[in-house]
Amino acid sequence: MSPSPSLSAGRLSAGDAPPRLSDAWVALAGLSAVFLFEMLDGSVLNVALPTIGRDLGSSTTGLQWVSGAYSVAFGGLMLLFGAVADRIGRRRVMLVGLVLLAAAGLATAAVTTTEQLIAVRVLMGVAAAMTTPGSMALAFRLFDDEGLRVRALTVISTAGLVGLAVGPTVGGFVLAVAPWQVLLLADVPIALLALVGIRLGVARDEPADLRRDPVDVVGGLLGTAAVAGALVIPTVLVGAHRASAWGWLGVVIVVACGVGFVVRQRTAAHPLIDLPLLARPLVSSGLLVKAASGLAVAGLSYLVTLQLQFAWGWPPVLAAVGTLPQVVVLLAGGRLVGPFVQRVGLGRAAWISAAAVVAGLAVFGALGRHGYAWVLVALVLVAAGMRVVGVVAGTSVLTGLPADRTSVGAALVDTASELAGAVAVVAAGTVVAASVTGGITTATWTAPRLAAFQDALGGSGLGLAAVAAVLVVAGIVRGRSSPPATPPSDPTTVATPTIALTALTALAEETSHA
């Protein structure tokens, strides 16, 4: 008997369960494109920041927000759109988000000012918040067999990892032959590939699988306002002549929104976040470690870009070559990840990998100004640590949650990383803006000004490393307070780390062949 037309075309109808991974190739291609965009977008943009700043005449603060606006919108709205997707359909929300992403990418061609580019980056962050929460859930839904589910998640994760690894290098070489707009216009074909793959390869959500309780829109808006305000206000307060009554009024509003969000989540009939779940030791431990890693990775990426291209005057191509060791570690280290985690255990793997990421940022802060060799050490340490920490931190969170809350847990892990990354960029940019007079993209580099710039970069690196270290220590302490695991009376009530460990090993194997 020949396979059904739907399977042979890679299209799955509701209720289909393909016997092979290749039978869902259309859907997997679309979902992989979503993760490729998420990881490639930020990494490819960082190497282009100096070129963008010079072309648009950006101020130090403006350049900071070209990078940070995306993370603020992404991290601030992810939980809200995840809740919306659970109610009206993950596939539907993802398709709308991909259309928005393609439109925002096309809008890049018309950008002529820093403010316009920041607006485009906000739209891209909104699109990412709409597409990311449901992507893993859609991949999981494609198959009934656990082994196929693990392999599907592995394929999709590998696409994102490759994008994260090669983004800076590809971006640097593209800038040698094309304008920077090309880097963001590349999001358009990626979005179209994802749109076609998901539209043709993923069945519509079954009504029975959707939640019926209302979305906590008020809580979502309060949380988003608190997050965005907390990231914007420091920039406003340190700006020349702007630390006025309006700035301090903004502080009051942000605090009020934060308090209002907590109160809303404690009293709402259907809260966006079930706060008692966050208090569980494994959950809070995993989120703290993931936040530390996200802060260190984003902070180092931003600071290295400023160091190589502004302080040392490297062209984008040479800066791209300078990031190649990180690519090598990320891709070539795949075979070592699974055995390492299985040998030392999830708990030790989490803090060892997080400590490596923090150490890399500290090395850059203390010694990065003294030569590329120290930058190289920092890049290798961070790459080695981030190769592991994401999965083990995520596993900790999912293990500590009931099985019916694991989608929320996955969104929380991504949110912790994105928001921590946004904090890192905003903090570093704010320190540089406060320490260096004039715009770093336009002013002449005198010796005193360069020394102040180097001091700002080093101080930012050490400060972020200290914050990340505190998060790691808090995560370790919190994780050790977890009671010993006991078999649950109902095996469906607690998520198991077995799937994550299997996926980690499979990811290592898949990446080694990428």
Short mmCIF file of C-alpha atoms in Angstrom, two decimals:
data_model
loop_
_atom_site.label_atom_id
_atom_site.label_comp_id
_atom_site.label_asym_id
_atom_site.label_seq_id
_atom_site.Cartn_x
_atom_site.Cartn_y
_atom_site.Cartn_z
CA MET A 1 0.00 0.00 0.00
CA SER A 2 1.38 3.42 -0.96
CA PRO A 3 1.55 6.14 1.68
CA SER A 4 -1.33 8.56 1.88
CA PRO A 5 -1.02 11.75 -0.21
CA SER A 6 -0.94 13.87 2.90
CA LEU A 7 2.05 12.05 4.34
CA SER A 8 3.95 11.78 1.09
CA ALA A 9 3.68 15.54 0.68
CA GLY A 10 4.83 16.18 4.23
CA ARG A 11 1.40 17.49 5.18
CA LEU A 12 -0.28 16.19 8.34
CA SER A 13 -4.00 16.28 8.94
CA ALA A 14 -5.49 16.42 12.41
CA GLY A 15 -5.06 13.01 13.99
CA ASP A 16 -2.19 11.88 11.73
CA ALA A 17 0.84 10.43 13.49
CA PRO A 18 3.68 9.96 10.98
CA PRO A 19 5.78 6.82 11.41
CA ARG A 20 9.00 8.54 10.31
CA LEU A 21 10.61 11.90 10.88
CA SER A 22 10.87 12.50 7.14
CA ASP A 23 7.09 12.24 6.78
CA ALA A 24 6.76 15.60 8.56
CA TRP A 25 9.56 17.37 6.70
CA VAL A 26 7.40 20.32 5.63
CA ALA A 27 6.34 21.09 9.21
CA LEU A 28 9.85 20.53 10.58
CA ALA A 29 11.32 22.88 7.97
CA GLY A 30 8.85 25.60 8.99
CA LEU A 31 9.42 25.17 12.72
CA SER A 32 13.19 25.04 12.24
CA ALA A 33 13.00 28.34 10.35
CA VAL A 34 11.26 29.89 13.38
CA PHE A 35 14.14 28.91 15.67
CA LEU A 36 16.70 29.93 13.08
CA PHE A 37 15.23 33.44 13.03
CA GLU A 38 15.10 33.67 16.82
CA MET A 39 18.77 32.77 17.27
CA LEU A 40 20.20 34.31 14.09
CA ASP A 41 18.54 37.69 14.44
CA GLY A 42 20.30 38.92 17.56
CA SER A 43 23.67 37.33 16.84
CA VAL A 44 23.91 38.69 13.29
CA LEU A 45 22.86 42.19 14.36
CA ASN A 46 25.52 42.66 17.02
CA VAL A 47 28.42 42.62 14.56
CA ALA A 48 26.59 45.25 12.47
CA LEU A 49 25.96 47.72 15.31
CA PRO A 50 28.99 49.95 14.64
CA THR A 51 28.19 50.09 10.92
CA ILE A 52 24.54 50.92 11.67
CA GLY A 53 25.56 53.58 14.16
CA ARG A 54 27.86 55.32 11.72
CA ASP A 55 25.37 55.11 8.86
CA LEU A 56 22.46 56.50 10.88
CA GLY A 57 24.49 58.81 13.12
CA SER A 58 23.21 57.01 16.21
CA SER A 59 23.93 58.19 19.73
CA THR A 60 25.35 55.75 22.26
CA THR A 61 21.90 55.32 23.77
CA GLY A 62 20.26 54.94 20.37
CA LEU A 63 22.68 52.19 19.41
CA GLN A 64 21.97 50.46 22.69
CA TRP A 65 18.25 50.43 21.93
CA VAL A 66 18.73 49.13 18.39
CA SER A 67 19.93 45.98 20.15
CA GLY A 68 17.78 46.12 23.29
CA ALA A 69 14.34 47.04 21.85
CA TYR A 70 13.90 43.58 20.35
CA SER A 71 14.61 41.79 23.64
CA VAL A 72 12.33 44.12 25.61
CA ALA A 73 9.36 43.45 23.31
CA PHE A 74 10.17 39.75 23.01
CA GLY A 75 10.66 39.07 26.71
CA GLY A 76 7.89 41.39 27.88
CA LEU A 77 5.18 39.91 25.66
CA MET A 78 6.13 36.23 25.42
CA LEU A 79 4.03 35.03 28.35
CA LEU A 80 1.01 37.05 27.25
CA PHE A 81 1.11 35.72 23.69
CA GLY A 82 1.74 32.22 25.02
CA ALA A 83 -1.46 32.48 27.03
CA VAL A 84 -3.33 33.83 24.00
CA ALA A 85 -2.03 30.98 21.83
CA ASP A 86 -3.26 28.41 24.35
CA ARG A 87 -6.77 29.79 23.84
CA ILE A 88 -7.14 30.69 20.18
CA GLY A 89 -4.57 28.30 18.71
CA ARG A 90 -0.78 28.14 18.63
CA ARG A 91 -0.71 27.65 14.87
CA ARG A 92 -2.93 30.67 14.26
CA VAL A 93 -0.92 33.01 16.49
CA MET A 94 2.33 31.78 14.96
CA LEU A 95 1.14 32.42 11.40
CA VAL A 96 0.10 35.97 12.30
CA GLY A 97 3.47 36.53 13.95
CA LEU A 98 5.33 35.33 10.85
CA VAL A 99 3.37 37.74 8.63
CA LEU A 100 4.31 40.56 11.03
CA LEU A 101 7.95 39.44 10.95
CA ALA A 102 8.07 39.50 7.15
CA ALA A 103 6.45 42.94 7.07
CA ALA A 104 8.89 44.32 9.66
CA GLY A 105 11.82 42.88 7.72
CA LEU A 106 10.64 44.58 4.52
CA ALA A 107 10.25 47.86 6.41
CA THR A 108 14.00 47.83 7.07
CA ALA A 109 14.61 48.88 3.47
CA ALA A 110 12.88 52.22 4.17
CA VAL A 111 14.71 52.99 7.45
CA THR A 112 16.60 56.29 7.48
CA THR A 113 16.85 57.12 11.21
CA THR A 114 17.77 55.36 14.40
CA GLU A 115 14.27 55.86 15.79
CA GLN A 116 12.73 54.14 12.77
CA LEU A 117 15.08 51.20 13.14
CA ILE A 118 14.22 50.88 16.84
CA ALA A 119 10.52 50.80 15.89
CA VAL A 120 11.23 48.01 13.39
CA ARG A 121 13.14 46.09 16.07
CA VAL A 122 10.17 46.42 18.43
CA LEU A 123 7.88 44.93 15.76
CA MET A 124 10.33 42.07 15.26
CA GLY A 125 10.32 41.45 19.01
CA VAL A 126 6.52 41.34 19.01
CA ALA A 127 6.64 38.86 16.11
CA ALA A 128 9.15 36.71 17.99
CA ALA A 129 6.92 36.72 21.09
CA MET A 130 4.04 35.46 18.92
CA THR A 131 6.01 32.70 17.20
CA THR A 132 8.29 31.30 19.90
CA PRO A 133 5.98 30.02 22.70
CA GLY A 134 4.03 27.62 20.49
CA SER A 135 6.87 26.30 18.35
CA MET A 136 8.02 23.51 20.67
CA ALA A 137 4.40 22.60 21.43
CA LEU A 138 3.63 22.26 17.71
CA ALA A 139 6.71 20.09 17.17
CA PHE A 140 5.75 17.91 20.13
CA ARG A 141 2.22 17.55 18.72
CA LEU A 142 3.40 16.18 15.38
CA PHE A 143 4.28 12.74 16.71
CA ASP A 144 2.87 10.16 19.08
CA ASP A 145 6.15 8.29 19.52
CA GLU A 146 8.43 9.73 22.22
CA GLY A 147 11.58 8.92 20.27
CA LEU A 148 10.33 10.81 17.23
CA ARG A 149 9.34 13.73 19.42
CA VAL A 150 12.86 13.93 20.83
CA ARG A 151 14.39 13.75 17.35
CA ALA A 152 12.02 16.44 16.06
CA LEU A 153 12.90 18.78 18.93
CA THR A 154 16.56 18.03 18.28
CA VAL A 155 16.35 18.97 14.60
CA ILE A 156 14.61 22.25 15.42
CA SER A 157 17.00 23.14 18.25
CA THR A 158 20.00 22.40 16.04
CA ALA A 159 18.78 24.91 13.46
CA GLY A 160 18.65 27.58 16.16
CA LEU A 161 22.06 26.65 17.53
CA VAL A 162 23.65 26.85 14.08
CA GLY A 163 22.09 30.29 13.60
CA LEU A 164 23.42 31.47 16.95
CA ALA A 165 26.89 30.15 16.19
CA VAL A 166 27.42 31.38 12.63
CA GLY A 167 25.44 34.63 12.86
CA PRO A 168 28.31 37.00 13.79
CA THR A 169 30.68 35.47 11.24
CA VAL A 170 28.16 35.53 8.40
CA GLY A 171 27.14 39.07 9.35
CA GLY A 172 30.71 40.32 9.23
CA PHE A 173 31.36 38.91 5.78
CA VAL A 174 28.03 40.20 4.42
CA LEU A 175 28.89 43.71 5.60
CA ALA A 176 32.05 43.58 3.48
CA VAL A 177 30.02 43.39 0.26
CA ALA A 178 26.51 44.67 1.08
CA PRO A 179 24.75 47.33 3.19
CA TRP A 180 23.65 46.44 6.73
CA GLN A 181 19.97 46.43 5.73
CA VAL A 182 20.58 43.12 3.95
CA LEU A 183 21.08 41.42 7.32
CA LEU A 184 17.57 42.31 8.49
CA LEU A 185 15.99 41.81 5.07
CA ALA A 186 17.20 38.20 5.35
CA ASP A 187 14.43 37.71 7.93
CA VAL A 188 11.87 37.97 5.11
CA PRO A 189 12.71 34.70 3.28
CA ILE A 190 13.16 32.93 6.62
CA ALA A 191 9.70 34.12 7.71
CA LEU A 192 8.19 33.03 4.38
CA LEU A 193 9.80 29.59 4.67
CA ALA A 194 8.38 29.21 8.17
CA LEU A 195 4.98 30.50 7.05
CA VAL A 196 4.73 28.00 4.19
CA GLY A 197 6.03 25.09 6.27
CA ILE A 198 3.63 25.67 9.16
CA ARG A 199 0.68 26.58 6.94
CA LEU A 200 1.04 23.43 4.85
CA GLY A 201 2.60 21.02 7.31
CA VAL A 202 0.87 21.62 10.65
CA ALA A 203 -2.80 20.86 11.24
CA ARG A 204 -5.13 23.38 12.86
CA ASP A 205 -5.47 23.21 16.63
CA GLU A 206 -8.26 20.96 17.81
CA PRO A 207 -10.87 22.93 19.82
CA ALA A 208 -10.70 20.32 22.58
CA ASP A 209 -6.99 21.06 23.05
CA LEU A 210 -7.53 24.79 23.67
CA ARG A 211 -8.13 26.36 27.05
CA ARG A 212 -11.47 28.01 27.74
CA ASP A 213 -10.61 30.30 30.66
CA PRO A 214 -10.03 33.97 29.81
CA VAL A 215 -6.60 35.51 29.26
CA ASP A 216 -5.34 37.72 32.07
CA VAL A 217 -4.88 40.72 29.77
CA VAL A 218 -4.66 43.19 32.66
CA GLY A 219 -1.88 41.17 34.28
CA GLY A 220 -0.09 40.85 30.95
CA LEU A 221 -0.19 44.59 30.31
CA LEU A 222 0.96 45.41 33.85
CA GLY A 223 3.85 42.97 33.55
CA THR A 224 4.89 44.26 30.14
CA ALA A 225 4.74 47.88 31.32
CA ALA A 226 6.82 47.06 34.39
CA VAL A 227 9.46 45.22 32.38
CA ALA A 228 9.70 47.81 29.60
CA GLY A 229 9.71 50.70 32.04
CA ALA A 230 12.39 49.15 34.24
CA LEU A 231 14.65 48.86 31.20
CA VAL A 232 13.92 52.29 29.73
CA ILE A 233 14.00 54.46 32.87
CA PRO A 234 17.75 54.03 33.65
CA THR A 235 18.58 55.29 30.18
CA VAL A 236 16.35 58.31 30.70
CA LEU A 237 17.82 59.13 34.11
CA VAL A 238 21.46 59.10 32.96
CA GLY A 239 20.80 61.12 29.79
CA ALA A 240 22.12 64.64 29.80
CA HIS A 241 19.66 67.09 31.34
CA ARG A 242 16.92 64.46 31.47
CA ALA A 243 17.05 63.37 35.12
CA SER A 244 14.03 65.55 35.75
CA ALA A 245 10.79 65.13 37.64
CA TRP A 246 9.43 63.26 34.63
CA GLY A 247 12.15 60.62 35.00
CA TRP A 248 11.38 60.06 38.67
CA LEU A 249 7.67 59.98 37.88
CA GLY A 250 8.50 57.17 35.50
CA VAL A 251 10.20 55.31 38.34
CA VAL A 252 7.06 55.61 40.44
CA ILE A 253 4.89 54.35 37.57
CA VAL A 254 7.18 51.38 36.94
CA VAL A 255 7.16 50.39 40.61
CA ALA A 256 3.37 50.73 40.69
CA CYS A 257 3.04 48.50 37.62
CA GLY A 258 5.34 45.90 39.17
CA VAL A 259 3.41 45.84 42.44
CA GLY A 260 0.14 45.79 40.52
CA PHE A 261 1.32 42.80 38.49
CA VAL A 262 2.19 40.80 41.60
CA VAL A 263 -1.11 41.66 43.26
CA ARG A 264 -3.00 40.78 40.09
CA GLN A 265 -1.31 37.39 39.81
CA ARG A 266 -2.14 36.60 43.43
CA THR A 267 -5.81 37.58 43.17
CA ALA A 268 -6.88 36.86 39.57
CA ALA A 269 -9.08 33.82 38.98
CA HIS A 270 -6.93 32.86 35.98
CA PRO A 271 -3.50 34.46 36.47
CA LEU A 272 -0.92 34.69 33.71
CA ILE A 273 1.68 33.16 36.03
CA ASP A 274 0.93 30.91 38.96
CA LEU A 275 3.36 32.52 41.42
CA PRO A 276 3.47 29.60 43.89
CA LEU A 277 4.91 27.46 41.08
CA LEU A 278 7.83 29.88 40.75
CA ALA A 279 8.63 29.34 44.42
CA ARG A 280 9.32 25.65 43.84
CA PRO A 281 13.07 25.06 44.39
CA LEU A 282 13.81 23.37 41.06
CA VAL A 283 11.82 25.95 39.12
CA SER A 284 13.37 29.01 40.74
CA SER A 285 16.83 27.41 40.58
CA GLY A 286 16.56 26.74 36.86
CA LEU A 287 15.24 30.22 36.11
CA LEU A 288 18.01 31.89 38.12
CA VAL A 289 20.75 29.91 36.35
CA LYS A 290 19.18 30.54 32.94
CA ALA A 291 18.90 34.26 33.69
CA ALA A 292 22.57 34.35 34.70
CA SER A 293 23.56 32.68 31.45
CA GLY A 294 21.36 34.95 29.33
CA LEU A 295 22.77 38.05 31.03
CA ALA A 296 26.37 36.92 30.55
CA VAL A 297 25.97 35.81 26.92
CA ALA A 298 24.17 38.98 25.79
CA GLY A 299 26.49 41.22 27.79
CA LEU A 300 29.66 39.66 26.38
CA SER A 301 28.36 39.75 22.81
CA TYR A 302 27.50 43.44 23.07
CA LEU A 303 30.74 44.42 24.82
CA VAL A 304 32.99 42.44 22.47
CA THR A 305 31.37 44.18 19.49
CA LEU A 306 32.13 47.59 21.00
CA GLN A 307 35.66 46.52 21.96
CA LEU A 308 36.70 45.11 18.59
CA GLN A 309 35.13 47.64 16.25
CA PHE A 310 35.15 50.89 18.25
CA ALA A 311 38.04 50.62 20.71
CA TRP A 312 40.37 48.70 18.40
CA GLY A 313 38.99 49.87 15.05
CA TRP A 314 38.59 46.40 13.54
CA PRO A 315 36.50 46.25 10.35
CA PRO A 316 33.39 44.00 10.44
CA VAL A 317 35.12 41.20 8.50
CA LEU A 318 38.02 41.01 10.94
CA ALA A 319 35.60 41.19 13.87
CA ALA A 320 33.70 38.29 12.29
CA VAL A 321 36.90 36.26 12.08
CA GLY A 322 37.54 37.12 15.72
CA THR A 323 34.32 35.38 16.73
CA LEU A 324 35.13 32.14 14.86
CA PRO A 325 36.54 30.35 17.96
CA GLN A 326 33.12 30.65 19.56
CA VAL A 327 31.55 29.04 16.49
CA VAL A 328 34.06 26.17 16.63
CA VAL A 329 33.36 25.48 20.31
CA LEU A 330 29.59 25.64 19.85
CA LEU A 331 29.51 23.25 16.92
CA ALA A 332 32.48 20.95 17.51
CA GLY A 333 31.75 20.42 21.20
CA GLY A 334 28.47 18.66 20.51
CA ARG A 335 29.72 15.13 21.09
CA LEU A 336 30.97 16.04 24.57
CA VAL A 337 27.77 17.58 25.93
CA GLY A 338 25.63 14.49 26.47
CA PRO A 339 28.38 12.38 28.10
CA PHE A 340 29.36 15.33 30.31
CA VAL A 341 25.83 15.80 31.65
CA GLN A 342 25.32 12.09 32.18
CA ARG A 343 28.66 11.81 33.98
CA VAL A 344 28.31 14.71 36.44
CA GLY A 345 24.51 14.89 36.68
CA LEU A 346 22.10 17.69 35.85
CA GLY A 347 22.73 19.68 39.04
CA ARG A 348 26.50 19.86 38.69
CA ALA A 349 26.28 20.38 34.94
CA ALA A 350 24.04 23.40 35.54
CA TRP A 351 26.34 25.22 37.92
CA ILE A 352 29.59 24.24 36.16
CA SER A 353 28.32 25.47 32.78
CA ALA A 354 26.83 28.63 34.31
CA ALA A 355 30.09 29.29 36.16
CA ALA A 356 32.01 28.99 32.85
CA VAL A 357 29.73 31.58 31.24
CA VAL A 358 30.14 33.98 34.17
CA ALA A 359 33.91 33.43 34.23
CA GLY A 360 34.13 34.29 30.55
CA LEU A 361 32.40 37.62 31.13
CA ALA A 362 34.66 38.32 34.13
CA VAL A 363 37.79 37.60 32.07
CA PHE A 364 36.65 40.07 29.44
CA GLY A 365 35.86 42.73 32.03
CA ALA A 366 39.18 42.41 33.81
CA LEU A 367 41.58 41.69 30.95
CA GLY A 368 39.83 42.19 27.62
CA ARG A 369 41.39 45.58 26.99
CA HIS A 370 44.90 44.07 27.12
CA GLY A 371 44.68 42.06 23.89
CA TYR A 372 42.66 39.71 21.76
CA ALA A 373 44.01 36.63 23.57
CA TRP A 374 41.89 37.52 26.59
CA VAL A 375 38.85 38.15 24.41
CA LEU A 376 39.45 34.70 22.91
CA VAL A 377 39.49 33.09 26.37
CA ALA A 378 36.25 34.87 27.25
CA LEU A 379 34.53 33.74 24.03
CA VAL A 380 35.60 30.11 24.50
CA LEU A 381 34.48 29.97 28.14
CA VAL A 382 31.08 31.47 27.33
CA ALA A 383 30.57 29.19 24.32
CA ALA A 384 31.47 26.09 26.33
CA GLY A 385 29.12 27.04 29.14
CA MET A 386 26.14 28.10 27.04
CA ARG A 387 26.43 24.82 25.09
CA VAL A 388 25.09 23.06 28.19
CA VAL A 389 23.36 25.50 30.50
CA GLY A 390 20.25 26.12 28.42
CA VAL A 391 19.12 22.52 28.38
CA VAL A 392 20.00 21.66 31.96
CA ALA A 393 18.37 24.82 33.33
CA GLY A 394 15.27 24.16 31.25
CA THR A 395 15.18 20.57 32.48
CA SER A 396 15.34 21.75 36.07
CA VAL A 397 12.34 24.03 35.51
CA LEU A 398 10.28 21.39 33.71
CA THR A 399 11.13 18.72 36.28
CA GLY A 400 9.81 20.96 39.04
CA LEU A 401 6.48 21.67 37.35
CA PRO A 402 3.33 19.60 36.92
CA ALA A 403 3.10 18.04 33.48
CA ASP A 404 0.20 20.28 32.45
CA ARG A 405 2.30 23.41 33.12
CA THR A 406 5.40 22.55 31.11
CA SER A 407 4.44 24.88 28.23
CA VAL A 408 4.33 27.75 30.70
CA GLY A 409 7.65 26.54 32.08
CA ALA A 410 9.27 26.62 28.64
CA ALA A 411 7.98 30.17 28.11
CA LEU A 412 9.34 31.19 31.53
CA VAL A 413 12.80 29.85 30.65
CA ASP A 414 12.87 31.82 27.39
CA THR A 415 11.51 34.92 29.15
CA ALA A 416 14.17 34.74 31.87
CA SER A 417 16.91 34.54 29.26
CA GLU A 418 15.56 37.33 27.03
CA LEU A 419 14.88 39.74 29.87
CA ALA A 420 18.27 39.10 31.45
CA GLY A 421 19.88 39.70 28.06
CA ALA A 422 17.97 42.96 27.67
CA VAL A 423 19.09 44.04 31.16
CA ALA A 424 22.71 43.32 30.20
CA VAL A 425 22.58 45.42 27.03
CA VAL A 426 20.72 48.27 28.73
CA ALA A 427 23.07 48.28 31.72
CA ALA A 428 26.22 48.19 29.59
CA GLY A 429 24.90 50.83 27.21
CA THR A 430 23.86 53.06 30.08
CA VAL A 431 27.30 52.83 31.71
CA VAL A 432 29.01 53.66 28.41
CA ALA A 433 26.64 56.57 27.76
CA ALA A 434 27.24 57.95 31.25
CA SER A 435 31.02 57.55 31.09
CA VAL A 436 31.87 58.66 27.55
CA THR A 437 30.99 62.15 26.36
CA GLY A 438 29.45 62.44 22.91
CA GLY A 439 28.26 59.70 20.60
CA ILE A 440 30.65 56.78 20.16
CA THR A 441 29.75 56.53 16.46
CA THR A 442 30.56 60.11 15.48
CA ALA A 443 33.09 61.76 17.80
CA THR A 444 36.88 61.70 17.40
CA TRP A 445 38.71 59.18 19.57
CA THR A 446 41.22 61.05 21.70
CA ALA A 447 43.43 59.19 24.18
CA PRO A 448 41.44 60.31 27.28
CA ARG A 449 38.16 59.47 25.59
CA LEU A 450 39.39 56.04 24.54
CA ALA A 451 40.61 55.36 28.09
CA ALA A 452 37.20 56.33 29.48
CA PHE A 453 35.55 54.06 26.92
CA GLN A 454 37.80 51.12 27.86
CA ASP A 455 37.11 51.73 31.54
CA ALA A 456 33.37 51.71 30.83
CA LEU A 457 33.59 48.43 28.91
CA GLY A 458 35.69 46.76 31.61
CA GLY A 459 33.53 48.07 34.43
CA SER A 460 30.37 46.92 32.65
CA GLY A 461 31.82 43.45 32.13
CA LEU A 462 32.87 43.07 35.76
CA GLY A 463 29.57 44.49 37.04
CA LEU A 464 27.49 42.14 34.88
CA ALA A 465 29.71 39.21 35.85
CA ALA A 466 29.12 40.00 39.54
CA VAL A 467 25.34 40.12 39.04
CA ALA A 468 25.42 36.87 37.05
CA ALA A 469 27.54 35.22 39.76
CA VAL A 470 25.00 36.20 42.42
CA LEU A 471 22.23 34.65 40.30
CA VAL A 472 24.21 31.43 39.87
CA VAL A 473 24.94 31.14 43.59
CA ALA A 474 21.29 31.82 44.41
CA GLY A 475 20.28 29.17 41.89
CA ILE A 476 22.63 26.60 43.39
CA VAL A 477 21.45 27.31 46.94
CA ARG A 478 17.84 27.21 45.85
CA GLY A 479 18.33 23.94 43.98
CA ARG A 480 19.91 22.26 46.99
CA SER A 481 16.87 23.14 49.09
CA SER A 482 14.75 20.86 46.92
CA PRO A 483 13.59 17.72 48.75
CA PRO A 484 14.89 14.40 47.45
CA ALA A 485 12.95 13.15 44.46
CA THR A 486 10.34 10.50 45.20
CA PRO A 487 8.23 8.59 42.72
CA PRO A 488 4.89 10.40 42.28
CA SER A 489 1.67 8.55 42.97
CA ASP A 490 0.47 9.59 39.53
CA PRO A 491 3.28 9.41 36.95
CA THR A 492 1.56 12.04 34.80
CA THR A 493 1.73 14.78 37.44
CA VAL A 494 5.46 15.53 37.26
CA ALA A 495 7.61 16.12 34.22
CA THR A 496 10.56 13.75 33.90
CA PRO A 497 14.14 14.74 33.05
CA THR A 498 14.60 11.58 30.98
CA ILE A 499 13.25 13.18 27.82
CA ALA A 500 15.46 16.21 28.26
CA LEU A 501 18.57 14.09 28.83
CA THR A 502 17.75 12.02 25.77
CA ALA A 503 17.17 15.19 23.77
CA LEU A 504 20.47 16.63 25.00
CA THR A 505 22.36 13.56 23.81
CA ALA A 506 20.51 13.56 20.50
CA LEU A 507 21.19 17.28 20.06
CA ALA A 508 24.89 16.65 20.55
CA GLU A 509 24.84 13.90 17.93
CA GLU A 510 22.79 15.92 15.44
CA THR A 511 24.96 19.03 15.85
CA SER A 512 28.16 17.07 15.35
CA HIS A 513 26.89 16.19 11.89
CA ALA A 514 25.57 19.70 11.08
#
